PDB file of N, CA and C in Angstrom:
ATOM      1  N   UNK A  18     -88.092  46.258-146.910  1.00 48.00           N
ATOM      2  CA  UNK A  18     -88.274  47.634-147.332  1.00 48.00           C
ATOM      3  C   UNK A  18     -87.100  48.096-148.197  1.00 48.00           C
ATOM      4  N   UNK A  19     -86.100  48.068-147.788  1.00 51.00           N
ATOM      5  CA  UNK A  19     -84.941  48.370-148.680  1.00 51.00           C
ATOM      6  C   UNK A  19     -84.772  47.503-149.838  1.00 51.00           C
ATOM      7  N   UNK A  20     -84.901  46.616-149.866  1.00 51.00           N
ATOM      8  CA  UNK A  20     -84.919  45.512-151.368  1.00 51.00           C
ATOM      9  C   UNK A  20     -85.811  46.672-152.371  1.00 51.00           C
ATOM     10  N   UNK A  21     -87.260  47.057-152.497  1.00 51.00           N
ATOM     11  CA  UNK A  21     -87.820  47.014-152.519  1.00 51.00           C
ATOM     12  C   UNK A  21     -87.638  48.493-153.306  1.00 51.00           C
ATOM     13  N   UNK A  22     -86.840  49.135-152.027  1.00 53.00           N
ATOM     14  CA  UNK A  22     -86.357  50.642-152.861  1.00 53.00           C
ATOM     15  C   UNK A  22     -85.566  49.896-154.011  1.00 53.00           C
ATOM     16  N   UNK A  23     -84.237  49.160-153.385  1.00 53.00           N
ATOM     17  CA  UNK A  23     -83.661  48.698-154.400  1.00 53.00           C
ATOM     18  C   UNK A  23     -84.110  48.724-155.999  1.00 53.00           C
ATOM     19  N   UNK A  24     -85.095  47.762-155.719  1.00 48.00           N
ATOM     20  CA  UNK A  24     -85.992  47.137-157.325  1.00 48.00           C
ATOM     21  C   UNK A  24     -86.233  48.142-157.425  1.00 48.00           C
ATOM     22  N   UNK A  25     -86.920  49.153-157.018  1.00 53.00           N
ATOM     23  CA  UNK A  25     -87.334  50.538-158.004  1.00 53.00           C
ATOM     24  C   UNK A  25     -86.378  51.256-158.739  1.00 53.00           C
ATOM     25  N   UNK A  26     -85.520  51.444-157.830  1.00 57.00           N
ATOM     26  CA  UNK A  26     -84.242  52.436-158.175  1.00 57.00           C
ATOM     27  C   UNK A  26     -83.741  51.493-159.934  1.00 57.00           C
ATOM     28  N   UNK A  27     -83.299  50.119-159.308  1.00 58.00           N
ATOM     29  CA  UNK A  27     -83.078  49.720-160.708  1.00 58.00           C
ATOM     30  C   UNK A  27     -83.716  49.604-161.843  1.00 58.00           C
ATOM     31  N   UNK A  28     -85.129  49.712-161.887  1.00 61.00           N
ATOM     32  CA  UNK A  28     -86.634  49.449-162.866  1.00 61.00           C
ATOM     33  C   UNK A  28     -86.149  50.707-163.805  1.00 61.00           C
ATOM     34  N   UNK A  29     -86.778  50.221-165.194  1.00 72.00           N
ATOM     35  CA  UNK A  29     -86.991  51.614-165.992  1.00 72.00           C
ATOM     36  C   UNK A  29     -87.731  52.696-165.700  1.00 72.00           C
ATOM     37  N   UNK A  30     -87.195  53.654-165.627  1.00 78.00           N
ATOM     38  CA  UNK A  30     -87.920  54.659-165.249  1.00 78.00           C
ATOM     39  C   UNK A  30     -88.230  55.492-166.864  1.00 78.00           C
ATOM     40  N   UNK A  31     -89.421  56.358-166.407  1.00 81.00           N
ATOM     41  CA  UNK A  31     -90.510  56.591-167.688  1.00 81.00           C
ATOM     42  C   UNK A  31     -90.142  57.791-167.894  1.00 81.00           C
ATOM     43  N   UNK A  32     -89.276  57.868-169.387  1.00 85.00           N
ATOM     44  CA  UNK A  32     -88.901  58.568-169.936  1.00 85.00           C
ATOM     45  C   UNK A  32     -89.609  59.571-171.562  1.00 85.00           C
ATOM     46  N   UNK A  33     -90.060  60.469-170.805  1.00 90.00           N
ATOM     47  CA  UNK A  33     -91.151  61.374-171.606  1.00 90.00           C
ATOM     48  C   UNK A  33     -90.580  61.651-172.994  1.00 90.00           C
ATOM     49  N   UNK A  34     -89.655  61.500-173.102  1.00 91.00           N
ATOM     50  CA  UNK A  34     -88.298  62.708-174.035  1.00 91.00           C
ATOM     51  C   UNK A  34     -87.943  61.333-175.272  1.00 91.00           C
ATOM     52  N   UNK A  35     -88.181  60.036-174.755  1.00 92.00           N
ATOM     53  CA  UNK A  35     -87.990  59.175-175.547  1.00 92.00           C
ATOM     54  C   UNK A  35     -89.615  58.250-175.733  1.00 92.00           C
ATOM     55  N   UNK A  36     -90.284  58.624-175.381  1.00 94.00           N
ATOM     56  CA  UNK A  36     -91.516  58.059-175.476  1.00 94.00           C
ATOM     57  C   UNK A  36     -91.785  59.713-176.813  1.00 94.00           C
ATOM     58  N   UNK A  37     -91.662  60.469-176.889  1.00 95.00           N
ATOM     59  CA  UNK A  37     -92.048  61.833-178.190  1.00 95.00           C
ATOM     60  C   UNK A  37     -90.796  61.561-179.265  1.00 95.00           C
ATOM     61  N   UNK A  38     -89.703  61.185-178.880  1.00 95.00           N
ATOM     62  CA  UNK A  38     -88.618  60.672-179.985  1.00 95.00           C
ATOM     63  C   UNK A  38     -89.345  59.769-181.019  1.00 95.00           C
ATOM     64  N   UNK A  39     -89.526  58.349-180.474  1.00 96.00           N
ATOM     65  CA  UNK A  39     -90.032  57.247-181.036  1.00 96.00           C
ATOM     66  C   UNK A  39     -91.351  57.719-181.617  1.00 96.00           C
ATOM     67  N   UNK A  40     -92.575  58.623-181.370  1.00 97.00           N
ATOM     68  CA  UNK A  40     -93.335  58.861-182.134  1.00 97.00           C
ATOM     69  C   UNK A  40     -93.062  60.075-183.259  1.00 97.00           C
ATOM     70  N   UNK A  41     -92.240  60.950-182.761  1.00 97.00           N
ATOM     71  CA  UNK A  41     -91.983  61.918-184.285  1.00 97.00           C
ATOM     72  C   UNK A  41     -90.929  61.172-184.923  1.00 97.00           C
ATOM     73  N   UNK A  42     -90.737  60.196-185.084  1.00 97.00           N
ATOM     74  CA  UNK A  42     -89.084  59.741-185.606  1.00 97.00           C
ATOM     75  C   UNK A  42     -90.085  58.176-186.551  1.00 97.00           C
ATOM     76  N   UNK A  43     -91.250  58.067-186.139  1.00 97.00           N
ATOM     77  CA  UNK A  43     -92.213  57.099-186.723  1.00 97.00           C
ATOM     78  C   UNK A  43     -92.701  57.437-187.478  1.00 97.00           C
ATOM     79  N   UNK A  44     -93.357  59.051-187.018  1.00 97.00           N
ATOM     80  CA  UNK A  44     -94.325  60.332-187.896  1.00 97.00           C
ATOM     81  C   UNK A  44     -93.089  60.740-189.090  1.00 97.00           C
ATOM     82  N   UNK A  45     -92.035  60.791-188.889  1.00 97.00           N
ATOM     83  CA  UNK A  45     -91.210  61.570-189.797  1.00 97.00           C
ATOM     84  C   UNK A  45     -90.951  60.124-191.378  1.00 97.00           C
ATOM     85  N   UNK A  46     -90.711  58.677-191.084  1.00 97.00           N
ATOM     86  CA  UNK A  46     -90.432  58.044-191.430  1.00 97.00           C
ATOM     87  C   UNK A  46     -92.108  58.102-192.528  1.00 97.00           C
ATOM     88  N   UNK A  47     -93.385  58.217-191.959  1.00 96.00           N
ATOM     89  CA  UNK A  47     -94.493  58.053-192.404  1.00 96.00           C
ATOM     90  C   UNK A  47     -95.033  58.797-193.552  1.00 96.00           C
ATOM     91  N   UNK A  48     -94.353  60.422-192.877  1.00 96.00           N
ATOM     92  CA  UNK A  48     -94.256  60.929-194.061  1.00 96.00           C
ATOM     93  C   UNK A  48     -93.502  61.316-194.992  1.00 96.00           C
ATOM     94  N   UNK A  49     -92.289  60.922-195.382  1.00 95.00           N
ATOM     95  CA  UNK A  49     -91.149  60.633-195.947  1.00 95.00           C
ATOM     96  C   UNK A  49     -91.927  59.251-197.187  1.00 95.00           C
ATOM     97  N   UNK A  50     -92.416  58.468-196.350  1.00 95.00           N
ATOM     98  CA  UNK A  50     -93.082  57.263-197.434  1.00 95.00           C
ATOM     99  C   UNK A  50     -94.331  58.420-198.430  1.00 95.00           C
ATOM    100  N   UNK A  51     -95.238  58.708-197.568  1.00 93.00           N
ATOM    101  CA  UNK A  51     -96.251  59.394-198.124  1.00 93.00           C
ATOM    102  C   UNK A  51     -95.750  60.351-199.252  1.00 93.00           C
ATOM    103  N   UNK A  52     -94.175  60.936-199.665  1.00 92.00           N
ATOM    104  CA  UNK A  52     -93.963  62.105-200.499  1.00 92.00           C
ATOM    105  C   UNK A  52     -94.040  61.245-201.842  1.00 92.00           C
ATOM    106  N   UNK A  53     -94.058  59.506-201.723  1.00 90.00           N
ATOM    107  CA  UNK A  53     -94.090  58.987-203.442  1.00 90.00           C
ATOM    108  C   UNK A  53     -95.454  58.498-203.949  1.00 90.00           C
ATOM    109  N   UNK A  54     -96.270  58.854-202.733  1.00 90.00           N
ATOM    110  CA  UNK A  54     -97.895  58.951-203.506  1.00 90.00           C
ATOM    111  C   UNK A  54     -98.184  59.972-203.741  1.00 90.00           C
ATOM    112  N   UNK A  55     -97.632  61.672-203.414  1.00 86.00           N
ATOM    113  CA  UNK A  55     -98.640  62.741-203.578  1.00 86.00           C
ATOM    114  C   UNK A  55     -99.010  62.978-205.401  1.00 86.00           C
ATOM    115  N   UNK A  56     -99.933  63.102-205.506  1.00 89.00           N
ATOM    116  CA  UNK A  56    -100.418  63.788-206.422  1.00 89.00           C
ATOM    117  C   UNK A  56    -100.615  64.920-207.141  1.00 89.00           C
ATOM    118  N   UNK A  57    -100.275  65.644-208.067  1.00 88.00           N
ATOM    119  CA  UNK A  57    -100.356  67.119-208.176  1.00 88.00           C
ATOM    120  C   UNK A  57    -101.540  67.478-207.962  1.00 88.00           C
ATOM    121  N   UNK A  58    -102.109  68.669-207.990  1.00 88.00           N
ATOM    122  CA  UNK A  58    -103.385  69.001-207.973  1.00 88.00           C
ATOM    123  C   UNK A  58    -103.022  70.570-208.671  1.00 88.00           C
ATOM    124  N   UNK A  59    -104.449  71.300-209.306  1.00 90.00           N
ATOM    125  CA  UNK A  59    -104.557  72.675-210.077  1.00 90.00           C
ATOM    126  C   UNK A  59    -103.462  73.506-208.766  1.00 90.00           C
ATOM    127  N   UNK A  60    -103.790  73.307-207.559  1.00 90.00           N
ATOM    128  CA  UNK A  60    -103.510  74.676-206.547  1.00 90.00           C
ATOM    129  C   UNK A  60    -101.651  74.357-206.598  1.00 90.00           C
ATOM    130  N   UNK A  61    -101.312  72.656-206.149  1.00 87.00           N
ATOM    131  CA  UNK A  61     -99.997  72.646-205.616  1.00 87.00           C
ATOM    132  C   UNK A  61     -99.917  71.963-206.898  1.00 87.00           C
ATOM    133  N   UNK A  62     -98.661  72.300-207.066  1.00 92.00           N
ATOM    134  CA  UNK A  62     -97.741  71.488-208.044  1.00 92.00           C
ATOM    135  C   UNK A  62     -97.172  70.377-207.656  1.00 92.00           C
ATOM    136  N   UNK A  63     -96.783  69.248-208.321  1.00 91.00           N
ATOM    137  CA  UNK A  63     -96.307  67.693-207.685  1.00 91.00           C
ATOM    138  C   UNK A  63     -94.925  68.203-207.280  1.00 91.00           C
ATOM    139  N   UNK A  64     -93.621  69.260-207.964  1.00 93.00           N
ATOM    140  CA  UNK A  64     -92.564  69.494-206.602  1.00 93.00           C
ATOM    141  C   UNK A  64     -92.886  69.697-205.838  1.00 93.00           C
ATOM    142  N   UNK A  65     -93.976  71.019-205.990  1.00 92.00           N
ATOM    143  CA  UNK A  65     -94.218  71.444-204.727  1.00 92.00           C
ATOM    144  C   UNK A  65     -94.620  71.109-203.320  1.00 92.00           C
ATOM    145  N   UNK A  66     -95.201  69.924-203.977  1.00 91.00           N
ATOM    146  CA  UNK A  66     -96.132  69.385-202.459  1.00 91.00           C
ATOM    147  C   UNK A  66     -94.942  68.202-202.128  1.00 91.00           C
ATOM    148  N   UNK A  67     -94.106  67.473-203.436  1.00 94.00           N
ATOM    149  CA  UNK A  67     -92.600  66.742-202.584  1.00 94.00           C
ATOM    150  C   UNK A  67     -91.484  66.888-201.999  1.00 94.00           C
ATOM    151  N   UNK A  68     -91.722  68.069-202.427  1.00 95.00           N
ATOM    152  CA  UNK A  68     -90.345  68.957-201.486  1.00 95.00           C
ATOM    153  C   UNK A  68     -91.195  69.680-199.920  1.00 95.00           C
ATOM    154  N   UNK A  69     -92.332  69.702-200.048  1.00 94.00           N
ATOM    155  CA  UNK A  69     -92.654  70.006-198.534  1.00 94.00           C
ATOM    156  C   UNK A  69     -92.782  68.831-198.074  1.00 94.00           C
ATOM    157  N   UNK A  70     -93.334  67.748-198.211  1.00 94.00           N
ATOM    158  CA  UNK A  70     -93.484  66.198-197.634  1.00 94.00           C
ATOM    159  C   UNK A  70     -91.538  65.995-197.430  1.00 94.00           C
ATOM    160  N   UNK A  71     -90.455  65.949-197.783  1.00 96.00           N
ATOM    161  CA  UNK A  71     -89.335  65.802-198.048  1.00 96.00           C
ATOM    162  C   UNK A  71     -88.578  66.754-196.490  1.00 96.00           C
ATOM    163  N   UNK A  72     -89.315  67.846-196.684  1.00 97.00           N
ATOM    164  CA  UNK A  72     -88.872  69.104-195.756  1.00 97.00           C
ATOM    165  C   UNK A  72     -89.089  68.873-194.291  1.00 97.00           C
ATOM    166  N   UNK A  73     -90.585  68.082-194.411  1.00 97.00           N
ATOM    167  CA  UNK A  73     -91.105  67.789-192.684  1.00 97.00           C
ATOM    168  C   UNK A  73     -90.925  66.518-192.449  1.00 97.00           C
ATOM    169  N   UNK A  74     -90.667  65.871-193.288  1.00 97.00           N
ATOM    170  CA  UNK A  74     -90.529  64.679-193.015  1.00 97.00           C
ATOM    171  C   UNK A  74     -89.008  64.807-192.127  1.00 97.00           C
ATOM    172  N   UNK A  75     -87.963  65.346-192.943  1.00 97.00           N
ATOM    173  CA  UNK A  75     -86.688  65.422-192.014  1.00 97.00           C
ATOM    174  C   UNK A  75     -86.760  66.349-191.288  1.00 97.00           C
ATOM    175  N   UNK A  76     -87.287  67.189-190.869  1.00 98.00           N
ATOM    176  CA  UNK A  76     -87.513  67.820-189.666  1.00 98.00           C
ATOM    177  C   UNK A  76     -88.093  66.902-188.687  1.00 98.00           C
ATOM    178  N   UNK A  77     -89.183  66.391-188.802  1.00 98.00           N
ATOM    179  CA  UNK A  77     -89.595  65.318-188.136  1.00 98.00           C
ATOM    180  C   UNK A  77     -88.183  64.488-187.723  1.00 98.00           C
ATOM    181  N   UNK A  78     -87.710  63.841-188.283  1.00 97.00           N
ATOM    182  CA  UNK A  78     -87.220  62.744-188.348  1.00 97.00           C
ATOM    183  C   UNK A  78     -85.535  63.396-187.163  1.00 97.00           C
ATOM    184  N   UNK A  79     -85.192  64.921-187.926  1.00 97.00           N
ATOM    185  CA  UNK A  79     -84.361  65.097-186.713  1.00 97.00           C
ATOM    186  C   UNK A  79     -84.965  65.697-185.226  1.00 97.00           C
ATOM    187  N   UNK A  80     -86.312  65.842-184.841  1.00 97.00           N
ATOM    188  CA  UNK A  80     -86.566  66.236-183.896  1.00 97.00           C
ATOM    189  C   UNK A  80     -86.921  64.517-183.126  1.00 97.00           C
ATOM    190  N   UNK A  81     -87.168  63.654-183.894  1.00 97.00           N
ATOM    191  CA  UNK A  81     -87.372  62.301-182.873  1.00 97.00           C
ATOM    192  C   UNK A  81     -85.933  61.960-182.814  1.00 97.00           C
ATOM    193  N   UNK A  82     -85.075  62.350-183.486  1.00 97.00           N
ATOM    194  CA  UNK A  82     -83.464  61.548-183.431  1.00 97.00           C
ATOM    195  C   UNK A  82     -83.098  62.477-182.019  1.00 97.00           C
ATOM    196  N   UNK A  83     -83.443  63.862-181.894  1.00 97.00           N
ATOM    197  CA  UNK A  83     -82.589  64.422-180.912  1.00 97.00           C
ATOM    198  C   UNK A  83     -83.337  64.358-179.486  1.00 97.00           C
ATOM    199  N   UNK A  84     -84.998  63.837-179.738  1.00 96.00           N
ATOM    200  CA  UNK A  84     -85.209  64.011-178.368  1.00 96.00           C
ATOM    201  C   UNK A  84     -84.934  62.514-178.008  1.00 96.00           C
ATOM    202  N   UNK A  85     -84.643  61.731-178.861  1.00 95.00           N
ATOM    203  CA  UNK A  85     -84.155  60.437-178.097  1.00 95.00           C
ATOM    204  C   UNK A  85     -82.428  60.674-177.639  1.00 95.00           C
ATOM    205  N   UNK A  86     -81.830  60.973-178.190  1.00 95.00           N
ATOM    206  CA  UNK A  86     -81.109  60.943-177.829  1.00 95.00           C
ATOM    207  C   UNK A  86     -80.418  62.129-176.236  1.00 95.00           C
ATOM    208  N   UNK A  87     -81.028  62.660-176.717  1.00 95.00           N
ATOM    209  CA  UNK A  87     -81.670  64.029-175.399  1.00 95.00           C
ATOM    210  C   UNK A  87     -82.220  62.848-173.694  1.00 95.00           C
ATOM    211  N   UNK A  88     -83.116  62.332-174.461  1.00 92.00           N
ATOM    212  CA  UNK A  88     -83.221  60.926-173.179  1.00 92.00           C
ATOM    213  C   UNK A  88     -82.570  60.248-172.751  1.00 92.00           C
ATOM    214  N   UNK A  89     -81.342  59.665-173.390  1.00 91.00           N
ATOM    215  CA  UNK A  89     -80.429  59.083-173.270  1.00 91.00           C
ATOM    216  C   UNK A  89     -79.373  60.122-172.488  1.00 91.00           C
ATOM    217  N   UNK A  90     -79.552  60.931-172.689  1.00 92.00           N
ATOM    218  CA  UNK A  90     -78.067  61.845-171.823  1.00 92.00           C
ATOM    219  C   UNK A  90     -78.780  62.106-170.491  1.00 92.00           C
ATOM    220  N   UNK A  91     -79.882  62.621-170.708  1.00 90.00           N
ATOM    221  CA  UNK A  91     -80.281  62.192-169.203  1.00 90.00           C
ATOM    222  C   UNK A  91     -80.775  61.312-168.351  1.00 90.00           C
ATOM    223  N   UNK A  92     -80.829  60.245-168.561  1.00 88.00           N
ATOM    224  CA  UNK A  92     -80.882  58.531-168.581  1.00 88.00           C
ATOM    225  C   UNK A  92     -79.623  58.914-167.790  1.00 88.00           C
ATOM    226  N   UNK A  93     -78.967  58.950-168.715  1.00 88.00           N
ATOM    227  CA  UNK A  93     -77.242  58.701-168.209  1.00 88.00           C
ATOM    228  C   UNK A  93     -76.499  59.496-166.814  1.00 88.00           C
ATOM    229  N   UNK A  94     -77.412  60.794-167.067  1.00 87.00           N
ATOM    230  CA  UNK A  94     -77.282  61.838-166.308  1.00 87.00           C
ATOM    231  C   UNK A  94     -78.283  61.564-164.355  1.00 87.00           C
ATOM    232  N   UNK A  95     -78.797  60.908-164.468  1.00 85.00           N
ATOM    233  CA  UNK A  95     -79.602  60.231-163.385  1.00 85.00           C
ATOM    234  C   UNK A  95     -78.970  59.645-162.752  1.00 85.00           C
ATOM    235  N   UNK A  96     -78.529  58.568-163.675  1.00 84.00           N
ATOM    236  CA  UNK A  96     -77.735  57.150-163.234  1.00 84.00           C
ATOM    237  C   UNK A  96     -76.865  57.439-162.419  1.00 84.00           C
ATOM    238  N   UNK A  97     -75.944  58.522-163.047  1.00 85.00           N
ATOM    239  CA  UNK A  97     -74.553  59.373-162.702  1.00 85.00           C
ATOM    240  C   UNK A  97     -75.287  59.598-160.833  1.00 85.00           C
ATOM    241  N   UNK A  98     -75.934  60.691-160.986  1.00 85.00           N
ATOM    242  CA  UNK A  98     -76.332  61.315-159.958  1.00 85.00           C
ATOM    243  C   UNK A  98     -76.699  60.422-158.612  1.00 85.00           C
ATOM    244  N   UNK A  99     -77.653  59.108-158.858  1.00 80.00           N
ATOM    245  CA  UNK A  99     -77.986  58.244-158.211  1.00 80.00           C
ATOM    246  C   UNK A  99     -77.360  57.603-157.906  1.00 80.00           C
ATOM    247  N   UNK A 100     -76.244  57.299-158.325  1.00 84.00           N
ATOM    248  CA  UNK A 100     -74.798  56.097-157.835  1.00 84.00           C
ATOM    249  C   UNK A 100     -73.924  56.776-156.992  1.00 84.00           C
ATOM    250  N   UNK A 101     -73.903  58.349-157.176  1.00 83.00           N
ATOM    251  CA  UNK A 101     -73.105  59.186-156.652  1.00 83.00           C
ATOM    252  C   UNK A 101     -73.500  59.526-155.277  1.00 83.00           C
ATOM    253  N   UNK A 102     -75.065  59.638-155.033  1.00 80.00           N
ATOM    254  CA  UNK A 102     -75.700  59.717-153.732  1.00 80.00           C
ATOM    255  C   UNK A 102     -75.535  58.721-153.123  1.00 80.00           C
ATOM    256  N   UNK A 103     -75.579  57.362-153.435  1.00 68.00           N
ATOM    257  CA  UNK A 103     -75.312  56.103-152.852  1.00 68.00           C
ATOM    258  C   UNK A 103     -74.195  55.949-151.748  1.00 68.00           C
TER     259      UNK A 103
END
């Protein structure tokens, strides 16, 4: 029984905050590529629509950088806590 806690305690535990990092930080990279195909069109103008692809793309790109790293401090912040109860 105690082994057993053991193995759990040490297993990765499922981290929500870096599982949404890795997909907006994928999404941000995706559309960052997508700003050197847009096309102008009559309504948007070709800056116009690359400087908004340009705009969300790094917004994107810093909201997956900070919630990973946001995971990581509390990753760290667990660990802390759990060794300390020990």
């Amino acid at each position: 029984m105690v082994s057993e806690e053991q193995s759990l305690e040490s297993g990765k535990k499922f981290e929500p905050l870096e599982i949404m990092g890795i997909f907006w930080l994928v999404f941000g990279i995706i559309v960052l590529v997508s700003t050197f195909f847009v096309e102008a069109t009559e309504q948007v103008p070709l800056v116009r629509g690359r400087v908004t692809n340009i705009i969300a793309g790094v917004l994107l790109l810093g909201a997956g950088i900070f919630s990973i790293v946001k995971a990581g401090i509390n990753k760290r912040k667990s660990e802390k806590n759990a060794n300390s109860q020990s």
